[in-house]
Tab-separated table of C-alpha atoms and ligand atoms in Angstrom:
chain	number	residue	atom	x	y	z
A	1	MET	CA	12.006	29.598	55.373
A	2	ALA	CA	13.964	27.410	53.388
A	3	LEU	CA	16.571	29.650	50.728
A	4	SER	CA	15.870	29.609	46.516
A	5	GLN	CA	17.670	27.096	45.466
A	6	SER	CA	20.325	30.213	43.143
A	7	ASP	CA	20.429	31.609	46.755
A	8	LYS	CA	21.236	28.373	48.157
A	9	ILE	CA	24.780	28.775	45.809
A	10	LYS	CA	24.787	32.176	46.829
A	11	GLN	CA	25.800	31.173	50.317
A	12	LEU	CA	28.102	27.543	49.705
A	13	VAL	CA	30.216	30.343	46.710
A	14	VAL	CA	30.557	32.798	49.554
A	15	THR	CA	31.699	30.698	52.091
A	16	GLN	CA	34.497	28.845	49.852
A	17	GLN	CA	37.099	29.580	51.125
A	18	THR	CA	40.348	30.419	48.207
A	19	GLY	CA	43.259	27.505	48.539
A	20	TYR	CA	40.698	24.779	50.298
A	21	SER	CA	38.724	22.049	48.105
A	22	LEU	CA	34.942	22.528	48.065
A	23	ALA	CA	32.691	22.242	51.024
A	24	GLN	CA	30.838	19.020	50.328
A	25	ALA	CA	27.418	19.834	49.007
A	26	PHE	CA	29.214	20.928	46.072
A	27	TYR	CA	29.800	17.169	44.898
A	28	LYS	CA	26.373	16.064	46.997
A	29	ASP	CA	23.657	18.546	46.591
A	30	SER	CA	21.495	17.777	43.183
A	31	ASP	CA	20.770	21.997	42.953
A	32	VAL	CA	24.028	22.320	42.591
A	33	TYR	CA	23.907	19.902	40.059
A	34	GLN	CA	21.347	21.137	37.524
A	35	ALA	CA	22.801	24.805	38.170
A	36	GLU	CA	25.708	23.071	35.963
A	37	ILE	CA	24.415	21.279	33.765
A	38	LYS	CA	22.518	23.883	33.037
A	39	LYS	CA	26.049	26.705	32.979
A	40	ILE	CA	28.884	24.250	32.078
A	41	PHE	CA	26.914	21.506	30.642
A	42	LEU	CA	24.206	22.637	28.034
A	43	LYS	CA	26.567	26.527	27.830
A	44	HIS	CA	29.651	25.967	26.877
A	45	TRP	CA	31.410	23.438	24.265
A	46	LEU	CA	31.718	19.404	24.140
A	47	TYR	CA	34.282	17.409	22.629
A	48	ALA	CA	32.314	15.127	20.920
A	49	GLY	CA	34.471	12.998	18.277
A	50	HIS	CA	36.104	12.977	15.016
A	51	VAL	CA	35.691	13.076	12.110
A	52	SER	CA	37.653	10.149	11.092
A	53	GLN	CA	34.576	8.033	13.625
A	54	ILE	CA	32.242	9.131	10.391
A	55	PRO	CA	33.709	9.255	7.347
A	56	ASN	CA	30.826	7.959	5.049
A	57	ILE	CA	27.818	9.612	4.322
A	58	GLY	CA	25.029	8.327	6.843
A	59	ASP	CA	27.411	7.275	10.015
A	60	TYR	CA	26.552	8.646	12.925
A	61	PHE	CA	27.767	8.176	17.009
A	62	THR	CA	25.375	8.561	20.014
A	63	PHE	CA	27.166	11.753	22.322
A	64	GLU	CA	26.126	11.782	26.239
A	65	PHE	CA	25.021	13.188	29.303
A	66	ASP	CA	23.069	13.584	31.882
A	67	THR	CA	20.656	13.921	30.572
A	68	GLU	CA	20.797	14.442	26.985
A	69	SER	CA	21.487	13.396	23.770
A	70	VAL	CA	22.804	14.547	20.562
A	71	ILE	CA	23.284	12.576	17.567
A	72	VAL	CA	25.926	12.797	14.828
A	73	VAL	CA	26.071	12.222	12.110
A	74	ARG	CA	27.634	12.191	8.006
A	75	THR	CA	24.606	14.445	6.141
A	76	ASP	CA	24.181	14.031	2.729
A	77	ALA	CA	26.363	17.048	2.013
A	78	GLY	CA	28.491	15.086	3.568
A	79	GLU	CA	28.736	17.888	6.296
A	80	VAL	CA	28.829	17.170	10.083
A	81	LYS	CA	25.071	17.948	11.881
A	82	ALA	CA	24.653	17.711	14.955
A	83	HIS	CA	21.040	16.848	16.541
A	84	MET	CA	18.546	16.242	19.799
A	85	ASN	CA	17.830	12.182	19.866
A	86	VAL	CA	14.883	13.086	20.505
A	87	CYS	CA	11.425	13.151	18.628
A	88	ARG	CA	9.277	14.844	17.786
A	89	HIS	CA	6.281	13.049	17.736
A	90	ARG	CA	6.043	11.997	21.732
A	91	GLY	CA	9.394	12.394	22.407
A	92	SER	CA	10.825	8.954	22.225
A	93	ARG	CA	15.373	8.326	21.314
A	94	ILE	CA	15.390	8.357	17.348
A	95	CYS	CA	19.131	6.694	17.637
A	96	LEU	CA	19.286	2.926	20.303
A	97	GLU	CA	23.338	2.594	19.248
A	98	GLN	CA	26.129	4.069	20.359
A	99	SER	CA	27.382	3.990	16.456
A	100	GLY	CA	26.238	2.943	13.249
A	101	SER	CA	25.085	4.147	9.462
A	102	GLN	CA	21.311	5.456	8.415
A	103	LYS	CA	20.213	6.498	5.563
A	104	SER	CA	17.108	8.381	7.716
A	105	LEU	CA	17.057	8.988	11.221
A	106	THR	CA	13.569	6.093	12.005
A	107	CYS	CA	12.609	6.595	15.626
A	108	PRO	CA	11.962	2.610	16.112
A	109	TYR	CA	8.405	3.825	18.323
A	110	HIS	CA	5.706	5.206	15.484
A	111	ALA	CA	8.347	5.255	12.507
A	112	TRP	CA	8.877	9.323	12.167
A	113	SER	CA	11.381	9.923	9.708
A	114	TYR	CA	13.713	12.302	9.506
A	115	ASN	CA	16.761	13.084	6.981
A	116	LEU	CA	19.982	13.370	7.482
A	117	ASP	CA	19.553	16.524	8.549
A	118	GLY	CA	16.784	16.271	10.330
A	119	GLU	CA	14.255	17.780	8.267
A	120	LEU	CA	11.130	15.562	9.422
A	121	ILE	CA	10.123	13.952	5.911
A	122	SER	CA	7.319	11.153	6.659
A	123	ALA	CA	4.704	10.595	9.715
A	124	ARG	CA	2.322	8.333	8.951
A	125	ASN	CA	-1.799	9.485	9.508
A	126	MET	CA	-1.066	12.661	9.921
A	127	PRO	CA	-3.891	15.346	10.364
A	128	ASP	CA	-4.423	18.339	7.265
A	129	ASP	CA	-3.329	20.836	8.973
A	130	PHE	CA	-0.116	19.004	10.478
A	131	LEU	CA	3.180	20.162	8.502
A	132	ARG	CA	6.180	18.558	8.961
A	133	SER	CA	8.161	21.349	9.032
A	134	GLU	CA	7.569	22.254	11.508
A	135	SER	CA	9.145	19.350	13.224
A	136	GLY	CA	11.809	19.465	12.447
A	137	LEU	CA	14.940	17.793	15.909
A	138	HIS	CA	16.378	20.395	17.395
A	139	LYS	CA	19.570	21.419	15.547
A	140	VAL	CA	23.144	21.450	18.050
A	141	ASN	CA	25.963	23.700	17.350
A	142	VAL	CA	28.992	22.188	15.269
A	143	ALA	CA	32.097	22.706	15.142
A	144	LEU	CA	35.153	21.179	13.894
A	145	LEU	CA	38.220	22.502	15.844
A	146	GLY	CA	41.670	20.868	14.454
A	147	GLY	CA	38.936	17.399	12.413
A	148	PHE	CA	37.904	17.060	16.408
A	149	ILE	CA	34.624	18.102	16.402
A	150	PHE	CA	32.684	20.095	19.175
A	151	ILE	CA	28.610	20.387	19.890
A	152	CYS	CA	27.441	23.229	22.563
A	153	LEU	CA	23.965	23.100	23.160
A	154	SER	CA	23.781	26.509	24.117
A	155	GLU	CA	22.011	28.847	20.705
A	156	ASP	CA	23.784	31.851	22.045
A	157	PRO	CA	27.771	29.564	22.293
A	158	PRO	CA	31.214	31.091	23.152
A	159	SER	CA	33.062	32.357	20.073
A	160	LEU	CA	36.121	29.707	19.460
A	161	ALA	CA	37.296	32.490	17.059
A	162	ALA	CA	40.545	32.992	19.466
A	163	LEU	CA	41.059	29.081	19.863
A	164	ARG	CA	41.259	28.601	16.336
A	165	GLN	CA	43.449	30.855	15.443
A	166	ASP	CA	45.973	30.490	17.401
A	167	LEU	CA	46.184	26.474	17.573
A	168	LYS	CA	46.563	26.413	13.781
A	169	GLN	CA	49.227	25.939	13.418
A	170	THR	CA	49.157	23.743	16.253
A	171	PHE	CA	46.552	21.325	13.709
A	172	ASP	CA	48.230	21.127	11.681
A	173	LEU	CA	51.713	20.159	13.199
A	174	PHE	CA	50.210	17.350	14.495
A	175	GLY	CA	48.073	16.256	11.712
A	176	MET	CA	44.414	15.584	13.508
A	177	HIS	CA	42.611	16.754	10.686
A	178	SER	CA	44.174	13.440	9.451
A	179	MET	CA	44.735	11.638	12.735
A	180	GLN	CA	42.467	7.380	13.651
A	181	LEU	CA	40.634	6.732	15.650
A	182	ALA	CA	42.486	3.815	16.794
A	183	GLU	CA	40.758	2.395	20.523
A	184	GLN	CA	37.643	4.053	22.724
A	185	LYS	CA	37.641	3.442	26.193
A	186	SER	CA	34.708	4.375	28.753
A	187	TYR	CA	35.400	4.556	32.342
A	188	LEU	CA	32.037	5.498	34.888
A	189	ILE	CA	32.802	6.355	37.794
A	190	PRO	CA	30.568	7.083	40.925
A	191	ALA	CA	31.450	10.471	41.900
A	192	ASN	CA	31.319	13.936	40.662
A	193	TRP	CA	32.283	14.767	37.711
A	194	LYS	CA	33.900	17.674	39.626
A	195	LEU	CA	35.173	15.179	41.308
A	196	ALA	CA	37.571	13.463	38.514
A	197	VAL	CA	38.176	16.158	36.624
A	198	GLU	CA	40.554	18.021	39.864
A	199	ASN	CA	41.753	14.540	40.244
A	200	TYR	CA	42.576	15.856	35.867
A	201	GLN	CA	43.865	18.618	36.967
A	202	GLU	CA	46.473	17.973	39.185
A	203	CYS	CA	49.913	15.319	39.440
A	204	TYR	CA	50.679	15.984	42.944
A	205	HIS	CA	48.784	12.501	43.021
A	206	CYS	CA	51.388	11.739	40.082
A	207	ALA	CA	54.092	9.789	41.936
A	208	PRO	CA	52.113	7.657	44.623
A	209	SER	CA	49.401	7.166	42.593
A	210	HIS	CA	50.888	6.267	39.599
A	211	GLN	CA	53.551	4.893	39.030
A	212	GLU	CA	54.402	4.145	35.756
A	213	PHE	CA	52.948	8.000	34.788
A	214	ALA	CA	55.470	8.827	37.152
A	215	GLN	CA	58.319	6.388	35.285
A	216	ILE	CA	58.138	8.146	32.115
A	217	HIS	CA	56.310	12.003	32.535
A	218	ALA	CA	59.018	14.671	34.492
A	219	MET	CA	55.298	16.288	35.918
A	220	ALA	CA	55.521	13.340	38.208
A	221	LYS	CA	58.247	15.658	40.367
A	222	SER	CA	58.217	18.122	42.817
A	223	PRO	CA	57.962	21.549	41.493
A	224	LYS	CA	61.109	23.055	42.205
A	225	VAL	CA	62.361	20.260	39.864
A	226	PHE	CA	60.086	20.125	37.132
A	227	GLN	CA	60.780	23.015	36.863
A	228	LYS	CA	63.989	23.590	35.476
A	229	ALA	CA	63.790	19.825	33.691
A	230	LYS	CA	60.798	22.568	31.506
A	231	GLU	CA	63.008	25.609	30.704
A	232	HIS	CA	66.311	23.637	30.208
A	233	PHE	CA	63.038	21.263	27.997
A	234	SER	CA	62.619	25.187	26.442
A	235	GLN	CA	64.627	26.080	25.646
A	236	THR	CA	66.952	23.776	24.404
A	237	ASN	CA	63.974	22.898	21.489
A	238	GLN	CA	63.442	27.533	21.024
A	239	GLY	CA	62.010	28.349	17.725
A	240	ASN	CA	60.466	24.427	17.140
A	241	PRO	CA	56.566	25.209	16.617
A	242	LYS	CA	55.621	22.638	18.794
A	243	PHE	CA	56.955	24.649	21.732
A	244	ILE	CA	54.406	27.857	21.820
A	245	GLU	CA	52.940	28.059	25.401
A	246	LEU	CA	48.760	29.099	25.686
A	247	ASN	CA	47.709	30.142	29.023
A	248	ARG	CA	43.757	31.493	28.041
A	249	TYR	CA	42.555	28.901	30.172
A	250	PHE	CA	38.794	29.000	32.361
A	251	ASP	CA	39.590	33.328	33.365
A	252	LEU	CA	42.165	34.206	30.763
A	253	ALA	CA	39.543	34.053	28.102
A	254	GLU	CA	38.525	36.863	27.065
A	255	ALA	CA	34.936	37.997	27.808
A	256	GLY	CA	32.680	36.097	25.051
A	257	GLN	CA	35.716	33.528	23.763
A	258	GLU	CA	36.442	29.089	24.519
A	259	GLY	CA	38.922	29.141	26.576
A	260	TYR	CA	42.225	26.835	25.511
A	261	GLN	CA	46.003	25.385	26.757
A	262	TYR	CA	48.647	24.755	25.337
A	263	ASP	CA	52.603	23.379	26.198
A	264	ARG	CA	54.254	21.168	26.061
A	265	ASN	CA	56.575	19.179	28.582
A	266	PRO	CA	59.348	16.779	29.193
A	267	LEU	CA	59.779	13.502	29.571
A	268	LEU	CA	61.678	11.491	32.046
A	269	ARG	CA	65.667	10.262	30.685
A	270	ASN	CA	64.930	8.790	27.406
A	271	ALA	CA	62.237	7.989	26.844
A	272	LEU	CA	60.449	8.216	23.750
A	273	SER	CA	56.706	8.169	24.280
A	274	GLY	CA	53.217	7.482	26.504
A	275	SER	CA	54.698	3.718	27.092
A	276	LEU	CA	56.131	0.599	29.152
A	277	GLY	CA	60.320	1.664	29.122
A	278	GLY	CA	59.537	5.409	27.165
A	279	ASN	CA	59.367	3.489	23.652
A	280	PRO	CA	57.821	4.629	20.353
A	281	VAL	CA	54.578	2.471	19.866
A	282	ALA	CA	53.016	4.196	16.764
A	283	PRO	CA	54.880	6.400	13.630
A	284	LEU	CA	55.115	9.427	14.290
A	285	LEU	CA	52.382	12.270	14.008
A	286	GLY	CA	51.729	14.343	10.786
A	287	SER	CA	54.255	16.203	9.765
A	288	LEU	CA	56.535	14.975	11.937
A	289	GLN	CA	59.981	13.890	11.995
A	290	SER	CA	61.450	12.609	15.384
A	291	TYR	CA	61.108	12.600	18.679
A	292	ASP	CA	61.556	15.966	21.214
A	293	GLY	CA	61.203	13.340	24.219
A	294	GLY	CA	58.522	15.599	24.771
A	295	ALA	CA	54.675	16.166	25.353
A	296	SER	CA	51.928	18.565	25.052
A	297	GLU	CA	49.169	19.186	26.983
A	298	LEU	CA	45.995	20.788	24.764
A	299	MET	CA	42.264	22.102	26.104
A	300	ILE	CA	39.741	23.051	23.867
A	301	GLY	CA	37.259	24.801	26.458
A	302	PRO	CA	36.561	23.610	30.344
A	303	LEU	CA	36.551	20.430	29.936
A	304	SER	CA	37.435	18.156	27.153
A	305	TYR	CA	41.793	17.860	27.206
A	306	PHE	CA	44.328	15.901	24.920
A	307	LEU	CA	47.357	14.692	25.759
A	308	ILE	CA	49.286	14.621	23.088
A	309	TYR	CA	52.822	12.318	22.663
A	310	ASP	CA	55.427	13.005	18.784
A	311	ASP	CA	53.377	9.050	18.241
A	312	HIS	CA	50.034	9.131	18.893
A	313	MET	CA	47.286	11.349	21.024
A	314	LEU	CA	44.922	11.051	23.698
A	315	SER	CA	41.613	12.460	24.354
A	316	TYR	CA	40.152	13.211	27.781
A	317	ARG	CA	36.764	14.001	28.741
A	318	PHE	CA	34.681	14.126	31.544
A	319	LEU	CA	30.850	13.889	31.274
A	320	PRO	CA	27.808	13.816	33.944
A	321	VAL	CA	25.577	11.028	34.573
A	322	SER	CA	23.756	11.815	37.519
A	323	VAL	CA	24.776	13.933	40.225
A	324	ASN	CA	26.840	10.985	41.986
A	325	GLU	CA	28.185	9.655	38.722
A	326	CYS	CA	30.209	10.464	35.692
A	327	ILE	CA	32.243	9.034	33.115
A	328	CYS	CA	36.055	9.765	31.856
A	329	ASP	CA	35.824	8.105	27.895
A	330	VAL	CA	39.000	8.022	26.640
A	331	SER	CA	40.294	7.858	22.964
A	332	TRP	CA	43.511	6.967	21.565
A	333	PHE	CA	44.317	8.427	17.788
A	334	VAL	CA	47.270	7.825	16.023
A	335	ASN	CA	48.261	8.774	11.712
A	336	GLU	CA	45.625	8.226	9.383
A	337	SER	CA	48.557	5.356	8.047
A	338	ALA	CA	49.356	3.823	10.514
A	339	VAL	CA	47.537	0.009	9.860
A	340	LYS	CA	46.914	-1.753	13.123
A	341	GLY	CA	48.939	-5.249	13.862
A	342	GLU	CA	51.760	-4.529	11.590
A	343	ASP	CA	52.030	-0.829	12.258
A	344	TYR	CA	51.517	-0.422	16.518
A	345	GLN	CA	50.318	-2.926	18.413
A	346	LEU	CA	46.527	-1.724	20.232
A	347	ASP	CA	47.892	-3.618	23.794
A	348	GLN	CA	51.483	-1.163	23.626
A	349	LEU	CA	48.860	2.152	22.823
A	350	THR	CA	46.474	2.253	25.464
A	351	TRP	CA	48.513	0.698	27.989
A	352	LEU	CA	49.747	3.285	29.876
A	353	TRP	CA	46.440	5.625	30.248
A	354	ASP	CA	44.982	2.842	30.683
A	355	VAL	CA	46.217	1.191	33.901
A	356	THR	CA	46.822	5.501	34.524
A	357	THR	CA	43.019	6.238	33.807
A	358	GLN	CA	41.736	2.462	36.367
A	359	ALA	CA	43.935	4.104	39.144
A	360	ASP	CA	42.225	7.324	39.040
A	361	LYS	CA	39.002	6.280	39.019
A	362	THR	CA	40.136	4.298	42.382
A	363	ILE	CA	41.173	7.096	43.398
A	364	ILE	CA	38.386	9.307	42.002
A	365	MET	CA	36.618	6.404	44.085
A	366	ASN	CA	37.652	7.044	47.061
A	367	ASN	CA	37.512	10.258	47.363
A	368	GLN	CA	34.162	10.489	46.731
A	369	LYS	CA	33.810	8.772	50.026
A	370	GLY	CA	35.505	10.317	51.801
A	371	VAL	CA	33.683	13.564	50.650
A	372	ASP	CA	29.849	11.142	51.841
A	373	SER	CA	31.323	11.520	55.472
A	374	ARG	CA	30.051	13.997	57.682
A	375	PHE	CA	33.053	14.405	58.535
A	376	TYR	CA	34.602	15.433	55.886
A	377	GLN	CA	35.562	19.156	55.563
A	378	PRO	CA	37.472	20.925	53.126
A	379	GLY	CA	41.237	20.953	53.028
A	380	ARG	CA	43.783	22.771	52.104
A	381	LEU	CA	45.399	22.850	48.010
A	382	SER	CA	48.519	21.715	48.148
A	383	ASP	CA	50.768	24.140	45.481
A	384	MET	CA	51.023	21.462	43.094
A	385	GLU	CA	47.217	21.954	42.540
A	386	SER	CA	47.231	25.393	41.310
A	387	PHE	CA	45.560	24.559	37.995
A	388	GLN	CA	42.900	22.930	39.576
A	389	GLN	CA	42.681	25.962	42.094
A	390	SER	CA	42.305	28.285	38.282
A	391	PHE	CA	39.478	25.471	37.190
A	392	LEU	CA	37.702	25.603	40.752
A	393	ASN	CA	37.831	30.276	40.661
A	394	TRP	CA	36.111	29.881	37.795
A	395	TYR	CA	33.865	27.289	38.526
A	396	LEU	CA	32.541	29.279	41.496
A	397	GLN	CA	32.737	32.173	39.371
A	398	ILE	CA	30.131	30.210	36.949
A	399	VAL	CA	27.434	28.745	39.000
A	400	ILE	CA	27.462	31.563	41.500
A	401	ASN	CA	25.856	33.897	38.442
B	1	FES	S1	7.824	9.308	19.636
B	1	FES	FE1	8.584	9.225	17.143
B	1	FES	S2	7.664	8.560	16.364
B	1	FES	FE2	6.653	8.557	17.987
B	2	FE2	FE1	45.857	10.566	37.856
């Protein structure tokens, strides 16, 4: 008799060895994929965008993964709200563009119209007993964290209380509320989303695969050399609020709280920023007065990552399109007062992480090709893949329950 979906996943999880990459089925099986969507993507806070993307009433953008689409909009009252992009008549997508500005949200199919709060305001030729008040758009939870818009599709989202308290100083220090989006790029990767996330979580591949990154970041060095550089860097900057260390990621998060992580790492030699030659590429962020030769790693929730240099910040997110395809979205942020072409050049700002993400796309795609082979077996992880191991431990706990 065929195993049920949950028995199949249980068996996969209990036979998975700690310290090894995942078994093939985790990257290919559609039941595993459906369980991940339900237990991870529909349950946790996901990074949708930044308030600077929708400054005016009616401005909106859509946020999509798997079969889902969410409209994130600035309402008449100036609030940020989110609604499912699913018409309450017969289900059509309402907003078809990725971003825009609208006075109301009108379905292109039969023209039902919703206000920016998601309430149905007009529907033609409906029966007398039809109640418009019962046909508003499905609401989606929204949280603003340092100007970043997070959404959660669960009716009972994880708490953000600890995260808000611990990260407030960091949000303020780098002026995250008032940054502006300078550029965003989407990289479609023909691979399971976990291969993309795992790749981002380890720097074992940095030296062989990212020549450009490895010339700037100490993280690409061996663990011993990196730890020594990091200790020295932290000691010389003791008491500086940029150098707090917060480890509440994955299993280290308290029950019911969303996970997060923050730390600051040294760059190499005299590098000041993540750019060609380590040269500054934009005005300093927030209230910063000088460069310290470091970069901060920030994780909010299990799937949203930020890298903060002193003069610009990047966000990364990895979203599944289907079991064997995902998207890596990278955004570049600069100080709110920076003027494109005068204070920064887009090609200089985006060079390092465009070239690095292009290389990652190729690595991840080739990884999936090998994982698809009949000869693939889970392989032993290195000492430089411990963060990835934390993610895998957390992931296995989530999909089994
Ligand atoms: S499906 Fe939207 S108005 Fe008919
Ligand atoms: Fe990489």
